[in-house]
Tab-separated table of C-alpha atoms in Angstrom:
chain	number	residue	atom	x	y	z
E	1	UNK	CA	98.711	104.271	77.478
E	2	UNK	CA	102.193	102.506	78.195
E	3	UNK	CA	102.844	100.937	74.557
E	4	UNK	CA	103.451	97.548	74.003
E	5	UNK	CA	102.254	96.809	76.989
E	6	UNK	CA	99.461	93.916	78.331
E	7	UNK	CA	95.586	96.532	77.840
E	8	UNK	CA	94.935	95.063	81.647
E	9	UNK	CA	97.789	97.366	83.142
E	10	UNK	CA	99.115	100.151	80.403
E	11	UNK	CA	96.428	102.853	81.148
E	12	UNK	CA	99.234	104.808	83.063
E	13	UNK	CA	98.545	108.045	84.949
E	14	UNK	CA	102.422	108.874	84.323
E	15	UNK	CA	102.576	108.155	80.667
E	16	UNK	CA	99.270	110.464	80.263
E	17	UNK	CA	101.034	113.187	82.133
E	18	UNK	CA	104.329	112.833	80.290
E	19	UNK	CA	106.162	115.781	79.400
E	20	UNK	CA	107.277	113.732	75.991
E	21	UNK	CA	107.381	110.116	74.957
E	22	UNK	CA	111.044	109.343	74.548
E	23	UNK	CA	111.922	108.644	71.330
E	24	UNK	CA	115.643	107.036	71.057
E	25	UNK	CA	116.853	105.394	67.840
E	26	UNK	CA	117.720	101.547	67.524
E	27	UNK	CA	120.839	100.855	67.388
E	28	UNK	CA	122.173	100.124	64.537
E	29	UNK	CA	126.078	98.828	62.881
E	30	UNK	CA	128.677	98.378	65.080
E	31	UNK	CA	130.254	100.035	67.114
E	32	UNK	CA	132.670	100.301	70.524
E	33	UNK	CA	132.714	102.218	73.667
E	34	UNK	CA	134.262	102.143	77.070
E	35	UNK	CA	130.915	101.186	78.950
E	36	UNK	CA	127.953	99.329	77.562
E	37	UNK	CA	124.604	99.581	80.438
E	38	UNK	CA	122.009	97.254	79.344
E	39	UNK	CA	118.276	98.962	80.590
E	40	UNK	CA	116.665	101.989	80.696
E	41	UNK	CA	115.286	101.689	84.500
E	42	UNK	CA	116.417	104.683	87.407
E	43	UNK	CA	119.630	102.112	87.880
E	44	UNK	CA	120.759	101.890	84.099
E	45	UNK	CA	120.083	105.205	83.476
E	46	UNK	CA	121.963	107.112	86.648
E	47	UNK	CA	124.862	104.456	85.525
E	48	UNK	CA	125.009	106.502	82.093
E	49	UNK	CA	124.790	109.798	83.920
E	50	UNK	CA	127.336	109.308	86.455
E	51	UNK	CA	129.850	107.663	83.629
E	52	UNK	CA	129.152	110.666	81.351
E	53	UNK	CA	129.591	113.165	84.154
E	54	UNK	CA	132.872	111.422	84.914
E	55	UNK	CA	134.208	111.517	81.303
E	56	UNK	CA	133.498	108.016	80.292
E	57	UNK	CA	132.275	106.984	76.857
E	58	UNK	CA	128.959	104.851	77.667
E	59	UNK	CA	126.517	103.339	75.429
E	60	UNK	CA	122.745	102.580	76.822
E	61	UNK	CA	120.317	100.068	75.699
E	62	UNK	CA	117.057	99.468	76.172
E	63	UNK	CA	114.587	97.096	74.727
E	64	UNK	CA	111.515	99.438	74.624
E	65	UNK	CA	112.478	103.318	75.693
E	66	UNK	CA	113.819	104.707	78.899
E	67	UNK	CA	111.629	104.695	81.696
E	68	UNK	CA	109.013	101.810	79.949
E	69	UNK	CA	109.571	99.640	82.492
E	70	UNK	CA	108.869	99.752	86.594
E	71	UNK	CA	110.943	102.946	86.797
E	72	UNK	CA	108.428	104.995	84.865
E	73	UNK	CA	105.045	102.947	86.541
E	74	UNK	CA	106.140	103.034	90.327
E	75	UNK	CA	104.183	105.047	92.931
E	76	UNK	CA	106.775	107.705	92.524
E	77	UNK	CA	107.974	107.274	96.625
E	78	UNK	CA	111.104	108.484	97.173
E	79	UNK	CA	111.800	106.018	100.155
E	80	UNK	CA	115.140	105.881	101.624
E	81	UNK	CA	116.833	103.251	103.752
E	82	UNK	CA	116.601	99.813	103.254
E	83	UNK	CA	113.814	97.202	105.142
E	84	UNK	CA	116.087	96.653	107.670
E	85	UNK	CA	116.576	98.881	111.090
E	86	UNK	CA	120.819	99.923	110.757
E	87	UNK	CA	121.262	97.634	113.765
E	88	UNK	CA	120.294	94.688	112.012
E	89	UNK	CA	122.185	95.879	108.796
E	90	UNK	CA	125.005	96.265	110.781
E	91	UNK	CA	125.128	92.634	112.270
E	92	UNK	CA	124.441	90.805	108.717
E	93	UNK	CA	126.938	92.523	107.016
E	94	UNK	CA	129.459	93.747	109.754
E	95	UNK	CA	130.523	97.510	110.622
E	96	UNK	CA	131.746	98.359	107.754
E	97	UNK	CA	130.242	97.146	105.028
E	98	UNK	CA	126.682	97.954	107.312
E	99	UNK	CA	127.967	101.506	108.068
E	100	UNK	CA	128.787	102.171	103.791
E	101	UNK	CA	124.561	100.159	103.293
E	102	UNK	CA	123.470	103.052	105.444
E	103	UNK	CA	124.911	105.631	104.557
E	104	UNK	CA	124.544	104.699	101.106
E	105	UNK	CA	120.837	103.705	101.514
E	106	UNK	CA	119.931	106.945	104.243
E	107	UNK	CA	121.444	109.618	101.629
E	108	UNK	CA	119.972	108.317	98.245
E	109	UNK	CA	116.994	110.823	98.662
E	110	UNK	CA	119.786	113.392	99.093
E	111	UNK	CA	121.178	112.317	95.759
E	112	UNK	CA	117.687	111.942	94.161
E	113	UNK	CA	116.756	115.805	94.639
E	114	UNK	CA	120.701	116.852	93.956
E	115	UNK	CA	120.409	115.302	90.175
E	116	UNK	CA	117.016	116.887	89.673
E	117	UNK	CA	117.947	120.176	90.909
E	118	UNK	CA	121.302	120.335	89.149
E	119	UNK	CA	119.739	118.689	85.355
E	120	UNK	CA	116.714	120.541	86.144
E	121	UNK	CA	114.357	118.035	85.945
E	122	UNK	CA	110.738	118.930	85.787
E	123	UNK	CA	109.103	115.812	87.183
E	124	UNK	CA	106.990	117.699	90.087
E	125	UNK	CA	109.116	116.493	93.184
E	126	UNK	CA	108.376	117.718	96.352
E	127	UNK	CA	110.002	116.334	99.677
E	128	UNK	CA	107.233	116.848	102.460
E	129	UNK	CA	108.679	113.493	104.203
E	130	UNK	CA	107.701	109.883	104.015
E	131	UNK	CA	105.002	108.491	106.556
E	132	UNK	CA	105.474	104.972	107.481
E	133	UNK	CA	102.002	103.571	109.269
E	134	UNK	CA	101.216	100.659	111.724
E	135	UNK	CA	98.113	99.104	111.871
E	136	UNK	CA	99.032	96.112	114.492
E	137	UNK	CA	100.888	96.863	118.200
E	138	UNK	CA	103.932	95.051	116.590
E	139	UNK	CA	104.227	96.942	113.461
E	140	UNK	CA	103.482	99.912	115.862
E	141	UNK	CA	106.905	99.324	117.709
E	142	UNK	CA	108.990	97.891	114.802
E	143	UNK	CA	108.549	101.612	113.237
E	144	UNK	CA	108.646	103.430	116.589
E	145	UNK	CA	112.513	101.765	117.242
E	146	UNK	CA	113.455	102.112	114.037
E	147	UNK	CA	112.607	105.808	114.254
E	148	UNK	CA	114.721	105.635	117.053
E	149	UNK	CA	117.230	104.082	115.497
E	150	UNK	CA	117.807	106.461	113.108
E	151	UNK	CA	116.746	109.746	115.143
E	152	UNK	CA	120.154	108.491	117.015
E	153	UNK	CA	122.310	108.791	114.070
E	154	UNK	CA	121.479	112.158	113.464
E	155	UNK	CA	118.650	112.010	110.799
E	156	UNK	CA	115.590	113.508	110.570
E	157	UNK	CA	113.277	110.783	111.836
E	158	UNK	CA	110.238	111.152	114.513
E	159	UNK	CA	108.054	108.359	115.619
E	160	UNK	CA	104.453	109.197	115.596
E	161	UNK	CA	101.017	108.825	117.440
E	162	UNK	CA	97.990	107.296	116.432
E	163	UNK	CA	96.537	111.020	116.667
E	164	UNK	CA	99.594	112.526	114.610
E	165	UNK	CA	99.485	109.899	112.435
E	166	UNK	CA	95.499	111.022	111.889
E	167	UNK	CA	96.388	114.701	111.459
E	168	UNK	CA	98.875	114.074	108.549
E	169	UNK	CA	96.685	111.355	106.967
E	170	UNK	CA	93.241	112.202	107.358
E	171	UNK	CA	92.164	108.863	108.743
E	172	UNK	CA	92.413	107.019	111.769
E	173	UNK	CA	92.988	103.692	110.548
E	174	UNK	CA	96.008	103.590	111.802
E	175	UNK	CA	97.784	102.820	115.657
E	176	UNK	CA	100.895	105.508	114.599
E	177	UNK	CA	103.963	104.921	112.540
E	178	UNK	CA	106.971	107.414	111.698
E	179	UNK	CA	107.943	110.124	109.669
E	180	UNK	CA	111.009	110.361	107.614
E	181	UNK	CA	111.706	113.689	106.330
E	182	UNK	CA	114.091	112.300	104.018
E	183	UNK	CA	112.200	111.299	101.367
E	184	UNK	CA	109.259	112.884	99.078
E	185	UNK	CA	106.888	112.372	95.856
E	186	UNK	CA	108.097	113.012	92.038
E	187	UNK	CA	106.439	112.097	88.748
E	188	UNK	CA	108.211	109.073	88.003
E	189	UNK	CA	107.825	108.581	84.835
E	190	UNK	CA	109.781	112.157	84.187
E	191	UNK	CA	112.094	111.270	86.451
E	192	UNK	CA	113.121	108.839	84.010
E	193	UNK	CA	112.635	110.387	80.804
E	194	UNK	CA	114.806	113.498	82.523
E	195	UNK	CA	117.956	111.504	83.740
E	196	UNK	CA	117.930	109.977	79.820
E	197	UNK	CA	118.366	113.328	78.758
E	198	UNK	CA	120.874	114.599	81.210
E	199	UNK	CA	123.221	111.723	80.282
E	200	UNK	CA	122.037	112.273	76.397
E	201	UNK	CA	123.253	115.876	76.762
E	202	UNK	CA	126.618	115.055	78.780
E	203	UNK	CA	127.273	112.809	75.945
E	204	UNK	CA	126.134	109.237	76.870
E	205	UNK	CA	124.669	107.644	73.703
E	206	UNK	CA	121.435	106.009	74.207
E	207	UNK	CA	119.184	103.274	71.938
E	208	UNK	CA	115.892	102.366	72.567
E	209	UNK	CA	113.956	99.578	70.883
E	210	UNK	CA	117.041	97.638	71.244
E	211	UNK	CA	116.277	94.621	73.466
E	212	UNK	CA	119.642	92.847	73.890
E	213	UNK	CA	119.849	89.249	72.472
E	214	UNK	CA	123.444	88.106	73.386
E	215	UNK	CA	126.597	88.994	75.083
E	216	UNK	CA	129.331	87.460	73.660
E	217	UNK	CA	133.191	87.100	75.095
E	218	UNK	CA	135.764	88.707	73.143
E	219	UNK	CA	139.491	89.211	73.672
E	220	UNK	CA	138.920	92.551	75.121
E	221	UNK	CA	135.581	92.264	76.705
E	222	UNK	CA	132.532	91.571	75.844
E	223	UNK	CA	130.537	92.500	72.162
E	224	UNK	CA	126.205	93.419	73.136
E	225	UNK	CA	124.126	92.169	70.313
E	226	UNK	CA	121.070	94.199	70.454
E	227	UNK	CA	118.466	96.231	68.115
E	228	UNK	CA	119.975	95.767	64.596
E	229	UNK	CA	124.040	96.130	65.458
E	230	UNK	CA	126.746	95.255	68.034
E	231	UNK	CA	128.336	97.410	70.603
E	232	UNK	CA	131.585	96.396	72.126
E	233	UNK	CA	133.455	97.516	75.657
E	234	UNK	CA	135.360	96.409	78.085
E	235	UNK	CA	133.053	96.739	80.683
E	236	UNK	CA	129.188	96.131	80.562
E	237	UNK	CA	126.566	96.669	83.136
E	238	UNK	CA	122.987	94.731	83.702
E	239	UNK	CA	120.773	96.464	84.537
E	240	UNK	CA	117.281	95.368	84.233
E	241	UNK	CA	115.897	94.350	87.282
E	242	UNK	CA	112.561	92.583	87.268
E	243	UNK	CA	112.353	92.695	83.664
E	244	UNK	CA	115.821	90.502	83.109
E	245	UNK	CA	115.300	87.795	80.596
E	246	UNK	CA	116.868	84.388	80.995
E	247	UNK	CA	118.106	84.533	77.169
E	248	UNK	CA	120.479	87.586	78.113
E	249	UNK	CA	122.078	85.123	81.683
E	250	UNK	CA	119.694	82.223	82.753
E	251	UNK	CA	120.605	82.586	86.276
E	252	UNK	CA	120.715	86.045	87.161
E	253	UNK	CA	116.846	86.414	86.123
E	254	UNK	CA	116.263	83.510	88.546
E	255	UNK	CA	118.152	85.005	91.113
E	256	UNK	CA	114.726	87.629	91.716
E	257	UNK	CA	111.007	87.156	92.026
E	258	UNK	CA	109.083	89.552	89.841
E	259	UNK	CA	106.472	90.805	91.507
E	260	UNK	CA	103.222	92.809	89.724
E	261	UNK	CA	102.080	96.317	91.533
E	262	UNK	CA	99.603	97.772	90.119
E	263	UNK	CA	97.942	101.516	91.332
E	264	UNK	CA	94.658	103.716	90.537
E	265	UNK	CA	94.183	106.926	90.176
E	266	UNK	CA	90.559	109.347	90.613
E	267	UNK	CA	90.492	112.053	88.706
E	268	UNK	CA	91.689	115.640	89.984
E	269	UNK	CA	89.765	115.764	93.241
E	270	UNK	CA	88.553	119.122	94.800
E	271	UNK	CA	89.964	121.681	96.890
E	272	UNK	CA	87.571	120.567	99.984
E	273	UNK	CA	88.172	116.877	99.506
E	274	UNK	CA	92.064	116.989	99.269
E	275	UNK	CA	92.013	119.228	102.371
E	276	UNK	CA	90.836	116.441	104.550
E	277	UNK	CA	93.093	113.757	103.269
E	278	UNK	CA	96.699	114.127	103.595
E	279	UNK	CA	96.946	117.664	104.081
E	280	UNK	CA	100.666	118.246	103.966
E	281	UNK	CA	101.075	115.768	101.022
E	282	UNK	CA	103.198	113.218	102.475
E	283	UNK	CA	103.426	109.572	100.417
E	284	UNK	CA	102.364	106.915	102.544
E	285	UNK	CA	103.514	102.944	102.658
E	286	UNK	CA	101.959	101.006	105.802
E	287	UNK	CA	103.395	98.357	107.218
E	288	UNK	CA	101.467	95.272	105.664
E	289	UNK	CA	102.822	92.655	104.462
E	290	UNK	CA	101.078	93.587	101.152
E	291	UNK	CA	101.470	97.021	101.610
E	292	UNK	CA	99.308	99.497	100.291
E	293	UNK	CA	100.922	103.120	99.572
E	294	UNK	CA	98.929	106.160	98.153
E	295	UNK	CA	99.248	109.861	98.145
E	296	UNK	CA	98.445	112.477	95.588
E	297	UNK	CA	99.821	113.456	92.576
E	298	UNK	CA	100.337	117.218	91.736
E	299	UNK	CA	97.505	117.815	89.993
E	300	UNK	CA	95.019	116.677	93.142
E	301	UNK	CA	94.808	113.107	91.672
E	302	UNK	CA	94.510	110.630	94.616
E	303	UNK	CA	97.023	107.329	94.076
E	304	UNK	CA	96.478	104.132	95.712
E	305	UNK	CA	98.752	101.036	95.010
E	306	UNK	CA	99.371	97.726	96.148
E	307	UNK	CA	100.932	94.288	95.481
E	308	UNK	CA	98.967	92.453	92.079
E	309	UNK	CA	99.158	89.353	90.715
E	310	UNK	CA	100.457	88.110	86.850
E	311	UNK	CA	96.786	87.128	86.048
E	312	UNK	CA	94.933	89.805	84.211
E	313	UNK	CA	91.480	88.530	86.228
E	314	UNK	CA	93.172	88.841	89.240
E	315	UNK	CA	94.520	92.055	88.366
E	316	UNK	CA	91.271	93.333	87.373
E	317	UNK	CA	90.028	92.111	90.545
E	318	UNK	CA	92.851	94.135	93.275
E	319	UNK	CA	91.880	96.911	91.245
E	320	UNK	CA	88.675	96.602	92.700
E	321	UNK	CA	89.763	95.597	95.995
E	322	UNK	CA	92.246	98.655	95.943
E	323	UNK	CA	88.741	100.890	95.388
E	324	UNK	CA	87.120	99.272	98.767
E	325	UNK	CA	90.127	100.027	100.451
E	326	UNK	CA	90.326	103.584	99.614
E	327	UNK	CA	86.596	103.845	100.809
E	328	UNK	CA	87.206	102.988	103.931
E	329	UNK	CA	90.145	104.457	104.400
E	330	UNK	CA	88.307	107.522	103.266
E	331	UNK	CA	84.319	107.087	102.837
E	332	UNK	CA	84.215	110.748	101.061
E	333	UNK	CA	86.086	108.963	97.977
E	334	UNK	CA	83.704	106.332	97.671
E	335	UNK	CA	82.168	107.379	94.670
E	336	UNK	CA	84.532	109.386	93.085
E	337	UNK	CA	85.570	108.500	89.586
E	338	UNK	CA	88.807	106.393	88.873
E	339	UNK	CA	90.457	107.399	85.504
E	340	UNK	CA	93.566	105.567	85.058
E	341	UNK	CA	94.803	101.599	86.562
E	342	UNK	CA	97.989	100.361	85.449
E	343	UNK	CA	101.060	98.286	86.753
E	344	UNK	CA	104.324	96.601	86.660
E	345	UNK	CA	107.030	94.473	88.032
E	346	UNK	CA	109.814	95.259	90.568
E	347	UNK	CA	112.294	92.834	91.717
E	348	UNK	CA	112.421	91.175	94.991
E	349	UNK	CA	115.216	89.034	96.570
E	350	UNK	CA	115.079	86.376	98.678
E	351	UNK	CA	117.087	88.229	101.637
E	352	UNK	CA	115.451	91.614	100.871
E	353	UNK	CA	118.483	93.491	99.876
E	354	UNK	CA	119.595	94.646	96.439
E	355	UNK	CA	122.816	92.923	95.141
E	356	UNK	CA	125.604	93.405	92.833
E	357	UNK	CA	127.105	90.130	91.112
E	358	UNK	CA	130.289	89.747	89.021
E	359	UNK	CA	129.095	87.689	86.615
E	360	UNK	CA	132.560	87.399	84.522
E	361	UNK	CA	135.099	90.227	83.908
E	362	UNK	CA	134.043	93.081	82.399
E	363	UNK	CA	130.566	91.506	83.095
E	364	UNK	CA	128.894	93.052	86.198
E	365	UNK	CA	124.976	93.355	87.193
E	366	UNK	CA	122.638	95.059	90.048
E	367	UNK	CA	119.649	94.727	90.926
E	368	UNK	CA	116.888	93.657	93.281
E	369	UNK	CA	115.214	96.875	94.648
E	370	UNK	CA	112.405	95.489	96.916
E	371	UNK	CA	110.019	98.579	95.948
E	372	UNK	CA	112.331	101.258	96.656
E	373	UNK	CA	113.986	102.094	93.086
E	374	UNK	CA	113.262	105.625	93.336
E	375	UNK	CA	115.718	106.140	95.711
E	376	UNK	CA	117.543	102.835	95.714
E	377	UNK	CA	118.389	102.227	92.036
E	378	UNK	CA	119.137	105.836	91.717
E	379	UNK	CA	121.735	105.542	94.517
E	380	UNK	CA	123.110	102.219	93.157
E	381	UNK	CA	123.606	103.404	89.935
E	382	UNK	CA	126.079	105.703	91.506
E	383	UNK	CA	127.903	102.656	92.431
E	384	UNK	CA	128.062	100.727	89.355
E	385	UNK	CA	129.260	103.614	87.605
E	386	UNK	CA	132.311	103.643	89.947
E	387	UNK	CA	132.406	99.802	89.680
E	388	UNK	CA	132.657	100.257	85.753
E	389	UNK	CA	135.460	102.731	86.120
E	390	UNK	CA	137.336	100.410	88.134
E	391	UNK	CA	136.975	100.928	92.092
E	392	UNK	CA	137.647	97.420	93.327
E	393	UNK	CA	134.667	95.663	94.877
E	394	UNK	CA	136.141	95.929	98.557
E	395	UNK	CA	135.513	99.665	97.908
E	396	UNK	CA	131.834	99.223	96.521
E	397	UNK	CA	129.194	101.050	98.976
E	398	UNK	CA	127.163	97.344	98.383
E	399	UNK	CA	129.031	94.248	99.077
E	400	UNK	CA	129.277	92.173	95.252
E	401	UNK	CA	127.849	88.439	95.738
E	402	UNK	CA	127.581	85.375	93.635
E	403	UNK	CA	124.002	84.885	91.806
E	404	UNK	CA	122.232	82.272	93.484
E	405	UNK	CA	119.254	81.463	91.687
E	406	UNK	CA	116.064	81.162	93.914
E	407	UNK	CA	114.259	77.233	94.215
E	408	UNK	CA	111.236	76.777	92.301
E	409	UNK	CA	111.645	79.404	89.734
E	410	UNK	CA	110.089	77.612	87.054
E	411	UNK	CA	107.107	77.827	88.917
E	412	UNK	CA	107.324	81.199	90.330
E	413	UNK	CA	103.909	82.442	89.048
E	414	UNK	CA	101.731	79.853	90.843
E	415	UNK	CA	104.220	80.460	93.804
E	416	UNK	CA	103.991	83.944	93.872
E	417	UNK	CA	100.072	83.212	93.509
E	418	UNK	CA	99.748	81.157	96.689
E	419	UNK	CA	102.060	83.413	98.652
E	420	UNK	CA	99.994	86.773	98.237
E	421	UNK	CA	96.956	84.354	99.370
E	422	UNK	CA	99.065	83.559	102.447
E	423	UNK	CA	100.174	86.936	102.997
E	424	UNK	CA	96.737	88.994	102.753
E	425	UNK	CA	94.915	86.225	104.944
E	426	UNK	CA	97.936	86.710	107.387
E	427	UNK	CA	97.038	90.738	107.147
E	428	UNK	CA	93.547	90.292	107.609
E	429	UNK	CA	94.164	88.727	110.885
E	430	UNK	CA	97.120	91.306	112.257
E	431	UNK	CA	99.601	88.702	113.045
């Protein structure tokens, strides 16, 4: 079970197959470092791992332990790329700052399995591709040009048929889609745990249990009150996503929508039964505006997730819904036997796109991973830790933006509410 954590969504297939718990002390006294990361998420933690690799003296905190969070619950997708097609990245942001997005965004799976082979992380990653499906004529194209798209940059990116798209899934549910060879599965709960203790070992000091409670200006920087002491640097980086609190800066937690996925999870399924259901092991995300992604985990577990709400009722209730679903997807799991349901929050923006904010000097955030932290954060991370060592933000592979705090945010839960209503009646009808 995830600890300290709401019963509804803590029964966690990835905490139960854990290789440990992390256990990191509380801070406590005071202290100073170069580099202060607040959060224990992919992004806060590849900050601390880059920083150490690079010589810099970094202190981590996190409120509960590395990897409690959405980074340790997600469906463990290592999606690349961001929601847009490069094209349309390119025209928002211009040619260069578009050409640095994609490139950034295209090679974070490159960077994922380069950290876990070099730490020699053991968090069961395997990189069979991504499959993207359609299940409407214009979903169907969007993914067939944006294969396209990116088949003409060089990458490894093939639109498929409804009757490939049936061989590598099992079902036929779906008009086609693409696959992206880029990307792959990992435990990613591990994952986590495994980049804390690559930075622990290259010297990055970490706290957990240490929930930050003010940042206060000094004549050098900037002095974190959190756990039971103070740290104090010159430079400190936010990052804690869907899970930033308005106490630590008002706006920048208004500035993102948390949103609640939640997954299930059978119980190790047998040889004849996996067999007929995505027999090369590819993840899968359709194209839904509530998505649904599943795939299997590496002990023959079958995963399916989707978008939940902040009710626990509600909650209870997609976890049924997310049964029903599998069984039609796949009528030979329609009685098997579920064993784990849990859930948490990622971050969505208002535009779609992560963003990095200069909040003061010496006081930088990023965040806003749309459901692709795997990848994403892990890639961003990269950045921040060249941020914090002083690469001017002309230079940065994301473009740094003021925080603009969303409308409505004080009533973001009965707005979020009303918009998954909208969203799944809009997906019912395939328009």
């Amino acid at each position: 079970m995830i600890p300290n954590e709401r019963p509804v969504i803590a029964n966690s297939l990835w905490t139960a197959t854990a290789n440990r718990m992390p256990d990191f002390q509380r801070l406590e006294g005071d202290t100073k470092t170069d580099v202060v990361v607040v959060g224990g998420g992919f992004s806060g933690l590849s900050t601390a791992l880059h920083l150490a690799e690079a010589g810099v003296q970094v202190t981590l905190l996190e409120a509960q332990q590395p990897g409690w969070g959405a980074s340790g619950r997600n469906g463990g997708q290592i999606n690349v790329g961001l929601k847009d097609a490069p094209s349309v990245i390119r025209k928002k942001f211009g040619d260069e700052y578009g050409q640095r997005m994609i490139e950034m965004s295209g090679k974070a799976g490159d960077l994922v399995f380069d950290l876990i082979d070099k730490h020699n992380i053991q968090c069961d990653a395997i990189r069979p591709g991504w499959l993207r499906a359609a299940h409407t004529p214009k979903t169907l194209a969007d993914l067939h040009n944006l294969a396209h798209e990116w088949q003409g940059m060089g990458e490894d990116v093939r639109a498929l048929d409804r009757d490939e798209m049936a061989r590598l899934t099992g079902t036929d549910d779906y008009l086609g889609g693409l696959i992206d060879m880029r990307g792959g599965n990992l435990q990613p709960f591990n994952y986590a745990v495994g980049l804390a203790d690559a930075a622990d070992s290259l010297g990055a000091v970490i706290h957990g249990n240490s929930a930050v409670t003010r940042i206060e200006k000094t004549a050098t920087g900037h002095k974190v009150h959190a756990g039971q002491g103070t740290v104090e640097a010159p430079q400190v980086m936010l990052c804690t996503n869907a899970y930033s609190n308005q106490d630590l800066h008002k706006n920048l937690a208004k500035s993102v929508i948390p949103v609640r996925s939640v997954q299930i999870a059978t119980k190790p399924l047998s040889d004849n039964i996996r067999k007929s259901i995505l027999p090369e092991l590819h993840a899968l995300s359709d194209a839904r505006r509530l998505l649904l992604y599943f795939r299997f985990d590496a002990e023959g577990r079958f995963l399916m997730g989707g978008r939940g709400t902040y009710n626990d009722a509600s909650t209870r209730r997609q976890f049924e819904r997310l049964k029903s679903v599998t069984a039609r997807l796949y009528p030979q799991l329609a009685d098997v036997e579920w064993e784990y349901a849990w859930g948490g929050f990622v971050a969505l923006t208002r535009d779609h796109y992560a963003h990095l904010h200069e909040i003061a000097p010496g006081l930088k955030a990023g965040l806003g991973y749309n459901g692709r932290g795997v990848a994403i954060a892990t890639a961003m991370g990269r950045v921040l830790a060249k941020w914090a060592q002083g690469a001017p933000n002309a230079e940065l592979d994301f473009p740094v933006t003021t925080i603009k705090p969303l409308p409505f945010s004080f009533a973001r839960e009965t707005m979020v509410e009303a918009e998954i209503l909208r969203l799944r009646l809009l997906d019912k009808l395939g328009v």
